[in-house]
Amino acid sequence: MSNQRKLILHLGCHKTGTSAIQGALYKSRALLSDQGFTLFCKNPDGTERVSGDALTWVRFRFCPHRRVHGLVRPGFAEALAASEGNVIASAETLSWIFDPKEIHQLAENLYQHFDSVRLVSYVRRQDEQAVSHYQQAAKHSGFIASRYFGTGTRALPEYGEHLQHYLNYSCRLGYWADAFGQSNVSIRVFDPRKLVGADAVADFFELTGLPWNGKSERKNESRGLVFTKTARLLSQGRLDYTSWKDLMQHIPDSQPMLPSRKSAREFYEHFREGNLLLNEKFKISKDTTLFTEDFSKYPESDMDCWDEDSANAALEGLIKGFLSANPVSSPDIEVIRRAANAIQPLDPSLSYDLINVANSLGGIRPDLKIEAGFRSRVRSFLRKRPLFPWGR
């Protein structure tokens, strides 16, 4: 048996089945161990991450040029090396590292402990990647994504040159190839038509040759228009996570939130040249453009704006969230006040009325139930006034 130590490092990207891959790795630890591999999924403090990832080994700085810049925490290479035998680790936060010097330093540190390092990365067509990743920014936990992609309420982020740092795969993955050697970098297209079994998890284990339990779960799937737009607005209101979660569990799912075919194509064109260069260098896909350039899944017109049905669905969900706080407590009243502040730029009148509702509740003792008359008043208010102005 060879005494050479191997490391497999899965870089992501985000929104390419990464969480499902990490979950499958965690459930397959015993099988991996039988093959001489240890899954590294620890925090810097040594505690285990049952999600199967090593995300917390990347910290972040914020700057005007890149907006987000990832840095490897000290001791990462040593922590990996402390694991038994060969090692596999998955951390899509590594995809936020845009500085080639940082990547070269990581390579130097890793090769002090491992004889071979193999990198695996999945890439997704940039319009699809941006739509999915941008929607993640709506989640309360999506702070990094919202910092990078922005907090607008459309399906696609507004294009800016800073997006090239993440979405220009030729440049970003080229840094890793320069540091670790091109032959040590495996790049796969995240497209069911090009994946083994049309599944990222099955494809990953086939690519790496590692054993697994044969079961994959879909995770972190995108939500519809009503949920995503409401979540973004509430997140901008700076609600604490508990309040945000309590409200959002009442917001229904709905039709997908999608840009128009024209908008998606125009966004993609900013990165097409880089895709050609990446495919020419790595011979990833039979398509010379790397990705299949079929945009037919998008509608002719944008599907990312409020209409009467979606706006009222959002308001009904928010009101249900308010009314479910029974009895009324100070934190519940604070939720109403913060929600009122969040929607003030869009509907000052509604914001004012919600503030009045919160103030009227402020004198109610926490042990009192919400009276039926109040419920009726809120429902009547809901019927009379939609939450958001139509259009964008």
PDB file of N, CA and C in Angstrom, residues 121-189:
ATOM      1  N   SER A 121     -14.350  21.153  -8.706  1.00  0.00           N
ATOM      2  CA  SER A 121     -15.255  22.296  -8.722  1.00  0.00           C
ATOM      3  C   SER A 121     -16.342  22.083  -9.769  1.00  0.00           C
ATOM      4  N   TYR A 122     -17.565  22.436  -9.409  1.00  0.00           N
ATOM      5  CA  TYR A 122     -18.684  22.423 -10.353  1.00  0.00           C
ATOM      6  C   TYR A 122     -18.997  23.859 -10.747  1.00  0.00           C
ATOM      7  N   VAL A 123     -19.302  24.053 -12.011  1.00  0.00           N
ATOM      8  CA  VAL A 123     -19.639  25.390 -12.498  1.00  0.00           C
ATOM      9  C   VAL A 123     -21.014  25.353 -13.152  1.00  0.00           C
ATOM     10  N   ARG A 124     -21.721  26.445 -13.015  1.00  0.00           N
ATOM     11  CA  ARG A 124     -23.091  26.558 -13.523  1.00  0.00           C
ATOM     12  C   ARG A 124     -23.170  27.770 -14.436  1.00  0.00           C
ATOM     13  N   ARG A 125     -23.968  27.678 -15.485  1.00  0.00           N
ATOM     14  CA  ARG A 125     -24.072  28.812 -16.402  1.00  0.00           C
ATOM     15  C   ARG A 125     -24.403  30.072 -15.610  1.00  0.00           C
ATOM     16  N   GLN A 126     -23.738  31.156 -15.934  1.00  0.00           N
ATOM     17  CA  GLN A 126     -23.726  32.315 -15.045  1.00  0.00           C
ATOM     18  C   GLN A 126     -25.097  32.925 -14.788  1.00  0.00           C
ATOM     19  N   ASP A 127     -25.979  32.934 -15.767  1.00  0.00           N
ATOM     20  CA  ASP A 127     -27.310  33.480 -15.508  1.00  0.00           C
ATOM     21  C   ASP A 127     -28.055  32.617 -14.499  1.00  0.00           C
ATOM     22  N   GLU A 128     -27.941  31.283 -14.636  1.00  0.00           N
ATOM     23  CA  GLU A 128     -28.591  30.372 -13.701  1.00  0.00           C
ATOM     24  C   GLU A 128     -27.950  30.462 -12.319  1.00  0.00           C
ATOM     25  N   GLN A 129     -26.641  30.553 -12.301  1.00  0.00           N
ATOM     26  CA  GLN A 129     -25.916  30.687 -11.034  1.00  0.00           C
ATOM     27  C   GLN A 129     -26.348  31.952 -10.305  1.00  0.00           C
ATOM     28  N   ALA A 130     -26.419  33.053 -11.036  1.00  0.00           N
ATOM     29  CA  ALA A 130     -26.755  34.329 -10.415  1.00  0.00           C
ATOM     30  C   ALA A 130     -28.189  34.347  -9.905  1.00  0.00           C
ATOM     31  N   VAL A 131     -29.126  33.812 -10.684  1.00  0.00           N
ATOM     32  CA  VAL A 131     -30.525  33.772 -10.248  1.00  0.00           C
ATOM     33  C   VAL A 131     -30.639  32.999  -8.940  1.00  0.00           C
ATOM     34  N   SER A 132     -30.014  31.828  -8.876  1.00  0.00           N
ATOM     35  CA  SER A 132     -30.107  30.981  -7.692  1.00  0.00           C
ATOM     36  C   SER A 132     -29.348  31.568  -6.507  1.00  0.00           C
ATOM     37  N   HIS A 133     -28.139  32.034  -6.749  1.00  0.00           N
ATOM     38  CA  HIS A 133     -27.311  32.577  -5.669  1.00  0.00           C
ATOM     39  C   HIS A 133     -27.893  33.887  -5.152  1.00  0.00           C
ATOM     40  N   TYR A 134     -28.431  34.685  -6.063  1.00  0.00           N
ATOM     41  CA  TYR A 134     -29.032  35.968  -5.697  1.00  0.00           C
ATOM     42  C   TYR A 134     -30.253  35.752  -4.815  1.00  0.00           C
ATOM     43  N   GLN A 135     -31.013  34.683  -5.083  1.00  0.00           N
ATOM     44  CA  GLN A 135     -32.166  34.378  -4.250  1.00  0.00           C
ATOM     45  C   GLN A 135     -31.731  33.933  -2.862  1.00  0.00           C
ATOM     46  N   GLN A 136     -30.570  33.288  -2.776  1.00  0.00           N
ATOM     47  CA  GLN A 136     -30.042  32.899  -1.471  1.00  0.00           C
ATOM     48  C   GLN A 136     -29.776  34.123  -0.612  1.00  0.00           C
ATOM     49  N   ALA A 137     -29.459  35.233  -1.268  1.00  0.00           N
ATOM     50  CA  ALA A 137     -29.186  36.470  -0.534  1.00  0.00           C
ATOM     51  C   ALA A 137     -30.410  36.953   0.227  1.00  0.00           C
ATOM     52  N   ALA A 138     -31.599  36.452  -0.145  1.00  0.00           N
ATOM     53  CA  ALA A 138     -32.818  36.855   0.543  1.00  0.00           C
ATOM     54  C   ALA A 138     -32.929  36.212   1.918  1.00  0.00           C
ATOM     55  N   LYS A 139     -32.232  35.102   2.124  1.00  0.00           N
ATOM     56  CA  LYS A 139     -32.320  34.404   3.400  1.00  0.00           C
ATOM     57  C   LYS A 139     -31.613  35.200   4.487  1.00  0.00           C
ATOM     58  N   HIS A 140     -32.087  35.003   5.706  1.00  0.00           N
ATOM     59  CA  HIS A 140     -31.491  35.726   6.830  1.00  0.00           C
ATOM     60  C   HIS A 140     -30.015  35.390   6.979  1.00  0.00           C
ATOM     61  N   SER A 141     -29.648  34.150   6.587  1.00  0.00           N
ATOM     62  CA  SER A 141     -28.259  33.703   6.721  1.00  0.00           C
ATOM     63  C   SER A 141     -27.412  34.037   5.488  1.00  0.00           C
ATOM     64  N   GLY A 142     -28.027  34.676   4.490  1.00  0.00           N
ATOM     65  CA  GLY A 142     -27.316  34.933   3.238  1.00  0.00           C
ATOM     66  C   GLY A 142     -26.581  36.253   3.208  1.00  0.00           C
ATOM     67  N   PHE A 143     -25.923  36.609   4.305  1.00  0.00           N
ATOM     68  CA  PHE A 143     -25.292  37.927   4.399  1.00  0.00           C
ATOM     69  C   PHE A 143     -24.186  38.104   3.366  1.00  0.00           C
ATOM     70  N   ILE A 144     -23.335  37.094   3.197  1.00  0.00           N
ATOM     71  CA  ILE A 144     -22.215  37.222   2.265  1.00  0.00           C
ATOM     72  C   ILE A 144     -22.738  37.378   0.838  1.00  0.00           C
ATOM     73  N   ALA A 145     -23.719  36.547   0.474  1.00  0.00           N
ATOM     74  CA  ALA A 145     -24.294  36.632  -0.868  1.00  0.00           C
ATOM     75  C   ALA A 145     -24.953  37.988  -1.099  1.00  0.00           C
ATOM     76  N   SER A 146     -25.658  38.502  -0.094  1.00  0.00           N
ATOM     77  CA  SER A 146     -26.322  39.801  -0.257  1.00  0.00           C
ATOM     78  C   SER A 146     -25.301  40.928  -0.358  1.00  0.00           C
ATOM     79  N   ARG A 147     -24.189  40.784   0.354  1.00  0.00           N
ATOM     80  CA  ARG A 147     -23.133  41.797   0.273  1.00  0.00           C
ATOM     81  C   ARG A 147     -22.534  41.824  -1.134  1.00  0.00           C
ATOM     82  N   TYR A 148     -22.380  40.643  -1.731  1.00  0.00           N
ATOM     83  CA  TYR A 148     -21.729  40.554  -3.035  1.00  0.00           C
ATOM     84  C   TYR A 148     -22.689  40.872  -4.180  1.00  0.00           C
ATOM     85  N   PHE A 149     -23.862  40.252  -4.166  1.00  0.00           N
ATOM     86  CA  PHE A 149     -24.793  40.400  -5.283  1.00  0.00           C
ATOM     87  C   PHE A 149     -25.743  41.585  -5.116  1.00  0.00           C
ATOM     88  N   GLY A 150     -25.847  42.117  -3.906  1.00  0.00           N
ATOM     89  CA  GLY A 150     -26.758  43.220  -3.678  1.00  0.00           C
ATOM     90  C   GLY A 150     -28.076  42.747  -3.084  1.00  0.00           C
ATOM     91  N   THR A 151     -28.940  43.702  -2.774  1.00  0.00           N
ATOM     92  CA  THR A 151     -30.197  43.377  -2.099  1.00  0.00           C
ATOM     93  C   THR A 151     -31.410  43.863  -2.886  1.00  0.00           C
ATOM     94  N   GLY A 152     -31.275  43.971  -4.189  1.00  0.00           N
ATOM     95  CA  GLY A 152     -32.416  44.369  -5.011  1.00  0.00           C
ATOM     96  C   GLY A 152     -33.496  43.305  -4.995  1.00  0.00           C
ATOM     97  N   THR A 153     -34.633  43.626  -5.572  1.00  0.00           N
ATOM     98  CA  THR A 153     -35.765  42.701  -5.530  1.00  0.00           C
ATOM     99  C   THR A 153     -36.103  42.122  -6.899  1.00  0.00           C
ATOM    100  N   ARG A 154     -35.160  42.180  -7.835  1.00  0.00           N
ATOM    101  CA  ARG A 154     -35.370  41.570  -9.138  1.00  0.00           C
ATOM    102  C   ARG A 154     -34.765  40.169  -9.151  1.00  0.00           C
ATOM    103  N   ALA A 155     -34.989  39.429 -10.230  1.00  0.00           N
ATOM    104  CA  ALA A 155     -34.511  38.047 -10.307  1.00  0.00           C
ATOM    105  C   ALA A 155     -33.008  37.966 -10.515  1.00  0.00           C
ATOM    106  N   LEU A 156     -32.452  38.922 -11.235  1.00  0.00           N
ATOM    107  CA  LEU A 156     -31.012  38.958 -11.491  1.00  0.00           C
ATOM    108  C   LEU A 156     -30.385  40.168 -10.804  1.00  0.00           C
ATOM    109  N   PRO A 157     -29.163  40.026 -10.304  1.00  0.00           N
ATOM    110  CA  PRO A 157     -28.484  41.204  -9.763  1.00  0.00           C
ATOM    111  C   PRO A 157     -28.106  42.152 -10.889  1.00  0.00           C
ATOM    112  N   GLU A 158     -27.957  43.409 -10.563  1.00  0.00           N
ATOM    113  CA  GLU A 158     -27.481  44.369 -11.556  1.00  0.00           C
ATOM    114  C   GLU A 158     -26.020  44.071 -11.859  1.00  0.00           C
ATOM    115  N   TYR A 159     -25.672  44.008 -13.143  1.00  0.00           N
ATOM    116  CA  TYR A 159     -24.294  43.660 -13.490  1.00  0.00           C
ATOM    117  C   TYR A 159     -23.329  44.758 -13.072  1.00  0.00           C
ATOM    118  N   GLY A 160     -22.208  44.323 -12.527  1.00  0.00           N
ATOM    119  CA  GLY A 160     -21.096  45.210 -12.200  1.00  0.00           C
ATOM    120  C   GLY A 160     -19.805  44.442 -12.397  1.00  0.00           C
ATOM    121  N   GLU A 161     -18.710  45.145 -12.610  1.00  0.00           N
ATOM    122  CA  GLU A 161     -17.434  44.477 -12.870  1.00  0.00           C
ATOM    123  C   GLU A 161     -16.997  43.576 -11.724  1.00  0.00           C
ATOM    124  N   HIS A 162     -17.448  43.879 -10.501  1.00  0.00           N
ATOM    125  CA  HIS A 162     -17.064  43.036  -9.365  1.00  0.00           C
ATOM    126  C   HIS A 162     -17.566  41.605  -9.524  1.00  0.00           C
ATOM    127  N   LEU A 163     -18.635  41.404 -10.310  1.00  0.00           N
ATOM    128  CA  LEU A 163     -19.171  40.052 -10.505  1.00  0.00           C
ATOM    129  C   LEU A 163     -18.207  39.152 -11.266  1.00  0.00           C
ATOM    130  N   GLN A 164     -17.271  39.749 -11.987  1.00  0.00           N
ATOM    131  CA  GLN A 164     -16.287  38.955 -12.717  1.00  0.00           C
ATOM    132  C   GLN A 164     -15.411  38.141 -11.760  1.00  0.00           C
ATOM    133  N   HIS A 165     -15.211  38.610 -10.559  1.00  0.00           N
ATOM    134  CA  HIS A 165     -14.346  37.899  -9.614  1.00  0.00           C
ATOM    135  C   HIS A 165     -14.899  36.514  -9.293  1.00  0.00           C
ATOM    136  N   TYR A 166     -16.204  36.408  -9.179  1.00  0.00           N
ATOM    137  CA  TYR A 166     -16.801  35.101  -8.862  1.00  0.00           C
ATOM    138  C   TYR A 166     -17.235  34.352 -10.116  1.00  0.00           C
ATOM    139  N   LEU A 167     -17.875  35.047 -11.041  1.00  0.00           N
ATOM    140  CA  LEU A 167     -18.539  34.382 -12.159  1.00  0.00           C
ATOM    141  C   LEU A 167     -17.667  34.195 -13.394  1.00  0.00           C
ATOM    142  N   ASN A 168     -16.503  34.806 -13.432  1.00  0.00           N
ATOM    143  CA  ASN A 168     -15.554  34.520 -14.514  1.00  0.00           C
ATOM    144  C   ASN A 168     -14.753  33.294 -14.087  1.00  0.00           C
ATOM    145  N   TYR A 169     -15.269  32.119 -14.423  1.00  0.00           N
ATOM    146  CA  TYR A 169     -14.663  30.870 -13.954  1.00  0.00           C
ATOM    147  C   TYR A 169     -13.264  30.660 -14.521  1.00  0.00           C
ATOM    148  N   SER A 170     -13.035  31.135 -15.725  1.00  0.00           N
ATOM    149  CA  SER A 170     -11.723  30.970 -16.337  1.00  0.00           C
ATOM    150  C   SER A 170     -10.649  31.649 -15.500  1.00  0.00           C
ATOM    151  N   CYS A 171     -10.955  32.837 -15.026  1.00  0.00           N
ATOM    152  CA  CYS A 171      -9.997  33.581 -14.214  1.00  0.00           C
ATOM    153  C   CYS A 171      -9.889  32.981 -12.816  1.00  0.00           C
ATOM    154  N   ARG A 172     -11.042  32.783 -12.169  1.00  0.00           N
ATOM    155  CA  ARG A 172     -11.019  32.325 -10.774  1.00  0.00           C
ATOM    156  C   ARG A 172     -10.431  30.928 -10.634  1.00  0.00           C
ATOM    157  N   LEU A 173     -10.883  29.976 -11.437  1.00  0.00           N
ATOM    158  CA  LEU A 173     -10.351  28.616 -11.353  1.00  0.00           C
ATOM    159  C   LEU A 173      -8.951  28.528 -11.941  1.00  0.00           C
ATOM    160  N   GLY A 174      -8.626  29.483 -12.811  1.00  0.00           N
ATOM    161  CA  GLY A 174      -7.267  29.533 -13.339  1.00  0.00           C
ATOM    162  C   GLY A 174      -6.240  29.781 -12.248  1.00  0.00           C
ATOM    163  N   TYR A 175      -6.621  30.569 -11.229  1.00  0.00           N
ATOM    164  CA  TYR A 175      -5.719  30.797 -10.105  1.00  0.00           C
ATOM    165  C   TYR A 175      -5.394  29.485  -9.391  1.00  0.00           C
ATOM    166  N   TRP A 176      -6.429  28.644  -9.214  1.00  0.00           N
ATOM    167  CA  TRP A 176      -6.227  27.360  -8.531  1.00  0.00           C
ATOM    168  C   TRP A 176      -5.363  26.427  -9.384  1.00  0.00           C
ATOM    169  N   ALA A 177      -5.599  26.450 -10.696  1.00  0.00           N
ATOM    170  CA  ALA A 177      -4.799  25.603 -11.591  1.00  0.00           C
ATOM    171  C   ALA A 177      -3.338  26.039 -11.592  1.00  0.00           C
ATOM    172  N   ASP A 178      -3.097  27.337 -11.540  1.00  0.00           N
ATOM    173  CA  ASP A 178      -1.726  27.841 -11.502  1.00  0.00           C
ATOM    174  C   ASP A 178      -1.013  27.406 -10.225  1.00  0.00           C
ATOM    175  N   ALA A 179      -1.750  27.374  -9.119  1.00  0.00           N
ATOM    176  CA  ALA A 179      -1.136  27.062  -7.828  1.00  0.00           C
ATOM    177  C   ALA A 179      -0.958  25.561  -7.603  1.00  0.00           C
ATOM    178  N   PHE A 180      -1.918  24.761  -8.062  1.00  0.00           N
ATOM    179  CA  PHE A 180      -1.900  23.322  -7.768  1.00  0.00           C
ATOM    180  C   PHE A 180      -1.534  22.465  -8.978  1.00  0.00           C
ATOM    181  N   GLY A 181      -1.500  23.076 -10.156  1.00  0.00           N
ATOM    182  CA  GLY A 181      -1.240  22.321 -11.374  1.00  0.00           C
ATOM    183  C   GLY A 181      -2.542  21.990 -12.077  1.00  0.00           C
ATOM    184  N   GLN A 182      -2.608  22.280 -13.365  1.00  0.00           N
ATOM    185  CA  GLN A 182      -3.848  22.093 -14.114  1.00  0.00           C
ATOM    186  C   GLN A 182      -4.347  20.658 -14.063  1.00  0.00           C
ATOM    187  N   SER A 183      -3.440  19.690 -14.085  1.00  0.00           N
ATOM    188  CA  SER A 183      -3.841  18.280 -14.084  1.00  0.00           C
ATOM    189  C   SER A 183      -4.485  17.861 -12.771  1.00  0.00           C
ATOM    190  N   ASN A 184      -4.358  18.678 -11.741  1.00  0.00           N
ATOM    191  CA  ASN A 184      -4.929  18.357 -10.429  1.00  0.00           C
ATOM    192  C   ASN A 184      -6.275  19.036 -10.192  1.00  0.00           C
ATOM    193  N   VAL A 185      -6.798  19.696 -11.202  1.00  0.00           N
ATOM    194  CA  VAL A 185      -8.074  20.397 -11.083  1.00  0.00           C
ATOM    195  C   VAL A 185      -9.109  19.731 -11.983  1.00  0.00           C
ATOM    196  N   SER A 186     -10.194  19.262 -11.383  1.00  0.00           N
ATOM    197  CA  SER A 186     -11.298  18.652 -12.132  1.00  0.00           C
ATOM    198  C   SER A 186     -12.487  19.599 -12.104  1.00  0.00           C
ATOM    199  N   ILE A 187     -12.982  19.965 -13.278  1.00  0.00           N
ATOM    200  CA  ILE A 187     -14.100  20.896 -13.390  1.00  0.00           C
ATOM    201  C   ILE A 187     -15.253  20.198 -14.097  1.00  0.00           C
ATOM    202  N   ARG A 188     -16.422  20.266 -13.485  1.00  0.00           N
ATOM    203  CA  ARG A 188     -17.611  19.630 -14.051  1.00  0.00           C
ATOM    204  C   ARG A 188     -18.703  20.683 -14.247  1.00  0.00           C
ATOM    205  N   VAL A 189     -19.507  20.488 -15.285  1.00  0.00           N
ATOM    206  CA  VAL A 189     -20.623  21.395 -15.566  1.00  0.00           C
ATOM    207  C   VAL A 189     -21.844  20.935 -14.787  1.00  0.00           C
TER     208      VAL A 189
END
